[in-house]
Amino acid sequence: MKKLLLTFASLALMSAASFAHDYKVGELVINHPVMRETPANAPVSGGYMTIKNNGSEADRLLAVEVDFAGKSEIHEMSMSGEVMKMRKLEEGLEIPAGGEVKLMPGSYHLMFMQLEKQLTKGEKYDATLIFEKSGSVDVTLNVETLEEIKKSLGGEAMDHSHHGMEEGETKKAE
Ligand SMILES: [Cu+2]
């Protein structure tokens, strides 16, 4: 019985730890950074999270560095009439003073291109987020399914397959 109780206790600790997935740098709080799992040979994936700014000055996400992708960018996605458009934010993404920005499917996102391997649900990858004022912070990106990401962050499904083509990726011969 004692052993069983211990098992329950450690399970409870483990699940508590898995919920506490946030990072602080300066006045910023980055909550639950994730990226989307990919099918085999997919060249791109999206990264999502909530970034809250508790400070009285705006900050700006300038870049993200990872070693599982050849190229990482910060993107905005929006509807232009019936067409979904994606563009790179050359100036980075502003996090307003006292405000919160959600990176989620169909909206702002990190775009990881030239993936070196398939991303599988449950895996974790290191990333460094670089902010204009607060500096850089190391985070862990959890790989989740689109359904899980939409459940925690909201957002719409996003088809990245066309985007890869836009970026000059050539489709693998089937
Ligand atoms: Cu994109």
PDB file of N, CA and C and ligand atoms in Angstrom, residues 75 86 109 111 158 160 163, ligand 1:
ATOM      1  N   HIS A  75       6.608  34.773 -38.519  1.00  0.00           N
ATOM      2  CA  HIS A  75       5.628  35.013 -39.580  1.00  0.00           C
ATOM      3  C   HIS A  75       4.305  35.534 -39.057  1.00  0.00           C
ATOM      4  N   MET A  86       0.696  34.581 -45.907  1.00  0.00           N
ATOM      5  CA  MET A  86       1.714  34.451 -44.873  1.00  0.00           C
ATOM      6  C   MET A  86       2.875  35.354 -45.236  1.00  0.00           C
ATOM      7  N   HIS A 109       3.198  33.179 -35.976  1.00  0.00           N
ATOM      8  CA  HIS A 109       3.834  31.895 -35.656  1.00  0.00           C
ATOM      9  C   HIS A 109       5.315  31.960 -35.950  1.00  0.00           C
ATOM     10  N   MET A 111       8.227  30.041 -37.898  1.00  0.00           N
ATOM     11  CA  MET A 111       8.257  29.127 -39.030  1.00  0.00           C
ATOM     12  C   MET A 111       9.625  28.472 -39.093  1.00  0.00           C
ATOM     13  N   MET A 158      -3.675  25.376 -40.327  1.00  0.00           N
ATOM     14  CA  MET A 158      -2.843  26.076 -41.296  1.00  0.00           C
ATOM     15  C   MET A 158      -2.137  25.038 -42.141  1.00  0.00           C
ATOM     16  N   HIS A 160       0.801  24.205 -44.154  1.00  0.00           N
ATOM     17  CA  HIS A 160       2.140  24.705 -44.423  1.00  0.00           C
ATOM     18  C   HIS A 160       2.743  24.137 -45.705  1.00  0.00           C
ATOM     19  N   HIS A 163       3.381  26.644 -48.332  1.00  0.00           N
ATOM     20  CA  HIS A 163       4.380  27.615 -47.920  1.00  0.00           C
ATOM     21  C   HIS A 163       5.786  27.124 -48.219  1.00  0.00           C
TER      22      HIS A 163
HETATM   23 CU    CU B   1       4.772  30.776 -41.952  1.00  0.00          CU
END
